[in-house]
XYZ file of C-alpha atoms in Angstrom:
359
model
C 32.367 -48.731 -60.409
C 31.868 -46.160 -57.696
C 32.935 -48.167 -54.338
C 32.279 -44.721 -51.740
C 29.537 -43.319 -50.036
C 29.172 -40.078 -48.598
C 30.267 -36.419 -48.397
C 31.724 -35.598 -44.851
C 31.968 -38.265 -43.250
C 32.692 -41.064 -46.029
C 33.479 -44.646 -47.026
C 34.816 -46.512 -49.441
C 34.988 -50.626 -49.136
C 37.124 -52.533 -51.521
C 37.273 -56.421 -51.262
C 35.840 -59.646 -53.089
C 33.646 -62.776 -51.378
C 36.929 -64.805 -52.198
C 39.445 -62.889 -51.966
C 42.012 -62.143 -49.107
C 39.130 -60.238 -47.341
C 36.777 -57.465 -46.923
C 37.724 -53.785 -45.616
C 36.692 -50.123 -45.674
C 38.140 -46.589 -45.623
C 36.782 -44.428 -43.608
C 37.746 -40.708 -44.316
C 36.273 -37.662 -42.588
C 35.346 -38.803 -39.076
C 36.274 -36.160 -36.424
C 38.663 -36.924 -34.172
C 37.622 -38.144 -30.618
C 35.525 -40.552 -31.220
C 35.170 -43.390 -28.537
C 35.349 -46.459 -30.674
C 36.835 -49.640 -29.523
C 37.573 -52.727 -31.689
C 35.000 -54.674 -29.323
C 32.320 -51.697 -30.751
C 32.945 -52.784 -34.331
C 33.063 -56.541 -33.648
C 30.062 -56.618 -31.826
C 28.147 -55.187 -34.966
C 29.900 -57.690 -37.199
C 28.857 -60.542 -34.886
C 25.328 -60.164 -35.768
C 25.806 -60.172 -39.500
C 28.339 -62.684 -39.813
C 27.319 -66.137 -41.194
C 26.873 -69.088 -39.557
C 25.149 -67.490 -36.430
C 22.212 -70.364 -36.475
C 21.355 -72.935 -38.137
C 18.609 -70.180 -40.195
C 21.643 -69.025 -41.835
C 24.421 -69.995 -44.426
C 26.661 -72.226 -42.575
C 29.534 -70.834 -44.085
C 32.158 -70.155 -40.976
C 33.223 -66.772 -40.780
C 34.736 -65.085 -37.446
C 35.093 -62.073 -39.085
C 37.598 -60.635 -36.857
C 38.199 -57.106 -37.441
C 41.794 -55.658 -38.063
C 42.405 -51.860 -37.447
C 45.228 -50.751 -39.231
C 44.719 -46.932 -38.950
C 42.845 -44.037 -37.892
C 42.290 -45.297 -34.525
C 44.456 -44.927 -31.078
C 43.809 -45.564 -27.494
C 40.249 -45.733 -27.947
C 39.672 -43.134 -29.887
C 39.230 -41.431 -34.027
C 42.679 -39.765 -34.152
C 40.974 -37.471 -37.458
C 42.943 -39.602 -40.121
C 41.745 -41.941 -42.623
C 39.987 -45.247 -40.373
C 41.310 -48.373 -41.915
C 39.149 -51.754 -41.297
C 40.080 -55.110 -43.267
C 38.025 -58.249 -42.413
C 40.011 -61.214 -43.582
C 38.274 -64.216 -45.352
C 38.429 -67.493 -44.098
C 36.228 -70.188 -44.804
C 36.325 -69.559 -48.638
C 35.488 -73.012 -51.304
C 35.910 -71.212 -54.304
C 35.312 -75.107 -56.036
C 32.101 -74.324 -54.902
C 31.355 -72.052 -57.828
C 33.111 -73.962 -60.473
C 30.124 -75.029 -62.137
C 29.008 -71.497 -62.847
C 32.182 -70.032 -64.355
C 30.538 -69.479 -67.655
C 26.648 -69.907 -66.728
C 24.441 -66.896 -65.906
C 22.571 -67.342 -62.504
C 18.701 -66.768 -62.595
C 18.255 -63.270 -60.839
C 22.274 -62.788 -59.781
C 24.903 -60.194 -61.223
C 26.652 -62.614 -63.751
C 24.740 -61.568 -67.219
C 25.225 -57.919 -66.258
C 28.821 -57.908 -64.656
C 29.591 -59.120 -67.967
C 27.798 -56.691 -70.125
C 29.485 -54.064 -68.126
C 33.126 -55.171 -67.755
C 32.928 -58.079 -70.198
C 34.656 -60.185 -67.321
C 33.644 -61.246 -63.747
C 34.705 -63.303 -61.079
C 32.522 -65.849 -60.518
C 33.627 -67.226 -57.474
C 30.356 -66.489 -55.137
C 29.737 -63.454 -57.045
C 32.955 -61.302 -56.214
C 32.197 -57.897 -55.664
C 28.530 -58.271 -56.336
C 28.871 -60.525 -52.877
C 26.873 -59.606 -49.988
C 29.953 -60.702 -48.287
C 30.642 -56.723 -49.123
C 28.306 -55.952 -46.845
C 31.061 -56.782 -44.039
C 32.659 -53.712 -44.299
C 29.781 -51.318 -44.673
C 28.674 -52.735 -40.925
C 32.389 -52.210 -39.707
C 31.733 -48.361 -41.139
C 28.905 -48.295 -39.613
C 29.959 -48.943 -35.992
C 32.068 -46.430 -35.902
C 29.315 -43.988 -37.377
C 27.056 -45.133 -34.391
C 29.607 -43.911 -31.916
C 29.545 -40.682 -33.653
C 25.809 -40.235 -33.323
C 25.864 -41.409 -29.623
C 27.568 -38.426 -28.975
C 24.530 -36.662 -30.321
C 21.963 -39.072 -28.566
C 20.774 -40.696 -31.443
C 19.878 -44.364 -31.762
C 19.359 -46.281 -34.710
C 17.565 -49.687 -34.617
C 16.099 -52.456 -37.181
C 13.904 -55.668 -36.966
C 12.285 -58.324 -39.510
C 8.505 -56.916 -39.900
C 7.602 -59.950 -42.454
C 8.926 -62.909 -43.577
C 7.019 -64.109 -46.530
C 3.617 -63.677 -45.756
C 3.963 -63.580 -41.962
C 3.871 -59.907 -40.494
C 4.232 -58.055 -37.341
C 0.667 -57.026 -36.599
C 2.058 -54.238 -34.357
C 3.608 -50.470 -35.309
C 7.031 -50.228 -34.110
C 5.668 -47.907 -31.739
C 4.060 -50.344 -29.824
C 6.729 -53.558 -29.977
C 9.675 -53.596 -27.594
C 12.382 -53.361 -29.378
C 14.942 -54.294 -26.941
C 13.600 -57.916 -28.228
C 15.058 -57.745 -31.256
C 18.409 -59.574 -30.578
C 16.058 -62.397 -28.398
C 15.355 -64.784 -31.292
C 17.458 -65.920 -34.478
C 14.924 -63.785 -36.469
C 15.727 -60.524 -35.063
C 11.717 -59.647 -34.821
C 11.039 -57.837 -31.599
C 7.406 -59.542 -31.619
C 8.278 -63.477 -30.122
C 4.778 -64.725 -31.061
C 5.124 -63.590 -34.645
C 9.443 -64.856 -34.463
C 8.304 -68.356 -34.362
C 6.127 -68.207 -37.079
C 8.503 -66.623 -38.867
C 11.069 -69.172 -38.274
C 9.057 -72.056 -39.126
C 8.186 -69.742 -42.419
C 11.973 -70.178 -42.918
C 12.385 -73.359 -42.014
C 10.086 -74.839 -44.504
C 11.331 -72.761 -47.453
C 15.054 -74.425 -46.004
C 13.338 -77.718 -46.490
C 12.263 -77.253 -49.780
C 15.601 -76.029 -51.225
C 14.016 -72.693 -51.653
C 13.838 -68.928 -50.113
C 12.100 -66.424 -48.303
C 12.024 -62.774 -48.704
C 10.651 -59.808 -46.462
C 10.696 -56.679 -44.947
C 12.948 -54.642 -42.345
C 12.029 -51.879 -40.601
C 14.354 -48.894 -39.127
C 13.404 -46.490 -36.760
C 16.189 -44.016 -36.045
C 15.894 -42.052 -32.475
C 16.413 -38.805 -31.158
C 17.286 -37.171 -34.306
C 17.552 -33.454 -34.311
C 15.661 -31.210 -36.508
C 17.483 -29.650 -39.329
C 19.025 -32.831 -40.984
C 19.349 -33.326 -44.720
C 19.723 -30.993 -47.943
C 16.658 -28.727 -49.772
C 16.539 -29.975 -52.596
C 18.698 -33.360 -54.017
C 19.904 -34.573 -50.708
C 16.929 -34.779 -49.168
C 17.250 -36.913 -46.022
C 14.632 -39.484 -47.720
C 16.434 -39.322 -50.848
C 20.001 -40.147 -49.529
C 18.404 -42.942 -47.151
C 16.910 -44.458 -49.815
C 19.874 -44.269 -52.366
C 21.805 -46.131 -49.452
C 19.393 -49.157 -48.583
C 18.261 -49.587 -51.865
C 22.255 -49.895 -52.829
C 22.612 -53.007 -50.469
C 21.941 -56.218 -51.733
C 18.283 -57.894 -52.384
C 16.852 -54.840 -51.201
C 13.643 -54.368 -54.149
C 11.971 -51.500 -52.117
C 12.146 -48.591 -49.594
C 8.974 -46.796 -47.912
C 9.657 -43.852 -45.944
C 6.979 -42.776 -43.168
C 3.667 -43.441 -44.384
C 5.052 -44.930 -47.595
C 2.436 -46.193 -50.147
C -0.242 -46.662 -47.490
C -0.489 -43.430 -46.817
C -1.690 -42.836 -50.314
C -4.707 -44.376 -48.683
C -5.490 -41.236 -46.332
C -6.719 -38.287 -46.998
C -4.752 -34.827 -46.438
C -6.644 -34.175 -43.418
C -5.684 -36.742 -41.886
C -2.166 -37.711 -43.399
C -1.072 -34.288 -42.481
C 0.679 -34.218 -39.032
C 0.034 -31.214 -37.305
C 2.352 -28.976 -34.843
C 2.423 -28.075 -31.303
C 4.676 -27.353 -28.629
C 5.147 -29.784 -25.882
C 5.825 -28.576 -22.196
C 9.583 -28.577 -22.335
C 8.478 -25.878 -25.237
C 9.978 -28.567 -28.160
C 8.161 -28.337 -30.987
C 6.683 -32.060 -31.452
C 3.828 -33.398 -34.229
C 0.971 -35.048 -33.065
C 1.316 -37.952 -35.143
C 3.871 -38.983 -37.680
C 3.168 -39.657 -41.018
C 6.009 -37.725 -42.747
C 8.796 -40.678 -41.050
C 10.535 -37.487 -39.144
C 10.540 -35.227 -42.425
C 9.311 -32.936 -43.641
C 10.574 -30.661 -47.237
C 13.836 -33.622 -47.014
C 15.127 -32.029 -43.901
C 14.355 -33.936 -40.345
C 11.855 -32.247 -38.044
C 12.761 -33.684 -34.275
C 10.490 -37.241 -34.732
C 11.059 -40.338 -35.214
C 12.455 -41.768 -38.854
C 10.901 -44.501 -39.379
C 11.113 -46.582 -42.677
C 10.610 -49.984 -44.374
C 12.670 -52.381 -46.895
C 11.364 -54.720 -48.796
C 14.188 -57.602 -49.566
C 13.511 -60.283 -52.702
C 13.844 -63.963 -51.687
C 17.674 -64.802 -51.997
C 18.547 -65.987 -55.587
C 20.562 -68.779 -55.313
C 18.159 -72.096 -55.382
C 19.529 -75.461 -54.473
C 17.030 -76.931 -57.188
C 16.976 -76.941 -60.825
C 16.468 -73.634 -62.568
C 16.329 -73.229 -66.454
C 19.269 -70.498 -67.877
C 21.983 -70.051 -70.414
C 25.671 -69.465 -70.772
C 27.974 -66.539 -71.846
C 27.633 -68.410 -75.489
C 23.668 -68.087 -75.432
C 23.879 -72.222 -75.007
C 20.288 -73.509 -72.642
C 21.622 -75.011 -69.825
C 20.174 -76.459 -66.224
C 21.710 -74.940 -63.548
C 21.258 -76.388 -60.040
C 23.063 -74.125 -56.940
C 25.595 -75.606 -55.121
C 27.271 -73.977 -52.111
C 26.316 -72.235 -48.669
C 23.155 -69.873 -49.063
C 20.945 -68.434 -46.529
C 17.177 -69.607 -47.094
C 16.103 -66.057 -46.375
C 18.369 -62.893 -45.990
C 15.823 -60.845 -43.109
C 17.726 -61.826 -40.346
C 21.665 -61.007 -41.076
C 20.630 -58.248 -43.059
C 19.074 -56.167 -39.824
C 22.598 -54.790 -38.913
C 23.375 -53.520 -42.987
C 20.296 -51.579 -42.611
C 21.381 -49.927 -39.400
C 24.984 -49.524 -40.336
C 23.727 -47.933 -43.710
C 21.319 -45.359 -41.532
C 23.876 -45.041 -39.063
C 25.909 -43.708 -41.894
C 23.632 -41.618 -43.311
C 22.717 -39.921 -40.382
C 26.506 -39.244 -39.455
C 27.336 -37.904 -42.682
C 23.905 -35.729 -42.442
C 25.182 -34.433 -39.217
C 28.073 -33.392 -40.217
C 26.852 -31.276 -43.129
C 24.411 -29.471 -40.458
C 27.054 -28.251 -38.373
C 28.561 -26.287 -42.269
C 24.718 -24.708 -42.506
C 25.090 -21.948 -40.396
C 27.023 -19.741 -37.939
């Protein structure tokens, strides 16, 4: 199983749901890097559970525990170290599916692969993995402040309920304003009562996220395999739920025709080169070009379904399965800070490689 991510600047997580904890590696970050433990738990506040009552209720402080790599405020250039302990595990909780296969979840293909699993909330296959990617990904966003680049997410749709706006014209400093995370308050409520009533029906919601990533400069991402599309996507579409990834235009601009998809040059009067519009997402050949990247995931409704659901067992037995534990009715809004964290990452490791390109 490969647990790491990256080239230069790279992670690898270790850790099950209910286990001792979560925690990363972080290996390759320069030193000098500003990055407080307040940085990191800030980013871990907003995906931890229990948050609001839209969420699982399982209680999780997820304090954050350096134990290298970091010294008076700063990357000392050595190996980062983050472990997340787990607190608020009921491992009883999964008893009943010990030797069942859940509708949609890991369990039938964790054992085809490893002919064993832990079933207690899914082990490894957890989102509770997620934890550590986040903490990785704080410390990446300190690294691209230092280049000026920003990296942001919010909930686009829930369901059938979407933004009506571009991204371009929402303020996004809304995002953090409503238990959604949607930057667009008359379309939040909707949204929450969208969740709400799946909540009330023992069922889930899915949706879509969409990043925008600031500021980036031009030159970002490899010719030809690591395009800068091609490693964003291999990293959101490796968290969990996540069913689909559009970059720029995405399948709508399928729609267009060349004349107008194509986003034509000019120089602006600082003398940057700058497109008039932007339907490449910010790239162009797999290497950025100075815009925006923009993108959108599409997440599946979460699987586990506190109603009856029709399965079988690792003997091939029919049986009725009916969820037990602490779920979140719909994944959108916790999952806003994996998709930045995993960008954040991206675009760290990214910068990193441009600085080897050329004297």
């Amino acid at each position: 199983m490969s647990n790491s991510f990256g080239s230069l600047f790279r992670i690898t997580t270790f850790g099950e749901s209910h286990g001792a904890g979560i925690g990363v590696i972080i290996d390759g970050c320069p030193a000098g890097v500003p990055v407080e433990a307040a940085h990191i738990q800030a980013a871990l506040d907003r995906r931890r559970p229990g948050q609001s009552d839209l969420t699982t209720p399982r209680k999780e402080a997820d304090t954050v525990q350096i134990q290298s790599g970091l010294f008076e405020g700063f990357s000392t250039g050595t190996p980062i170290s983050l472990f997340i302990p787990n607190a608020d595990q009921r491992s009883d909780d999964y008893s009943h599916i010990a030797h069942a296969y859940r509708p949609s979840h890991a369990d039938y293909t964790y054992d085809a692969k490893y002919g064993r699993r832990d079933h207690r909330g899914g082990g490894r296959s957890s989102a509770r993995e997620t934890a550590a990617r986040v903490a990785a990904g704080a410390v990446a966003a300190q690294l691209l402040a230092h280049f000026g680049v920003e990296v942001l997410a919010y909930v686009s749709a829930v369901g059938e309920v979407e933004v009506p706006l571009e991204y371009q014209d929402l303020d996004l400093s809304l995002i953090d304003t409503n238990p959604v995370r949607c930057p667009h308050p008359a379309t939040a409520a909707r949204m929450e009562a969208r969740i709400r009533e799946a909540q009330a029906a023992h069922d889930t919601v899915g949706g879509v996220i969409t990043g925008v990533a600031r500021h980036v400069p031009a030159g970002l991402g490899e010719p030809v395999f690591d395009k800068l599309p091609a490693v964003l996507g291999h990293a959101l579409l490796s968290i969990n739920a996540v069913k689909g990834f559009e970059f720029g235009s995405g399948f709508a601009g399928t729609r267009l025709p060349g004349s107008v998809h194509n986003d034509e040059f000019y120089t602006d009067e600082t003398g940057a080169v700058r497109t008039r519009t932007n339907h490449s997402g910010g790239s162009q050949g797999g290497i950025s070009n100075g815009q925006d990247i923009n993108f959108r995931v599409a997440f599946k409704p979460v699987a586990t379904l506190l109603q009856p659901q029709q399965t079988i067992n690792d003997q091939g037995e029919a049986i009725t399965l009916v969820g037990r534990g602490r779920h979140d009715p719909c994944v959108l809004p916790r999952a806003v800070p994996i998709v930045e964290a995993m960008t954040q990452l991206v675009l760290a490791d990214l910068l990193l490689r441009a600085r080897a390109n050329r004297l």
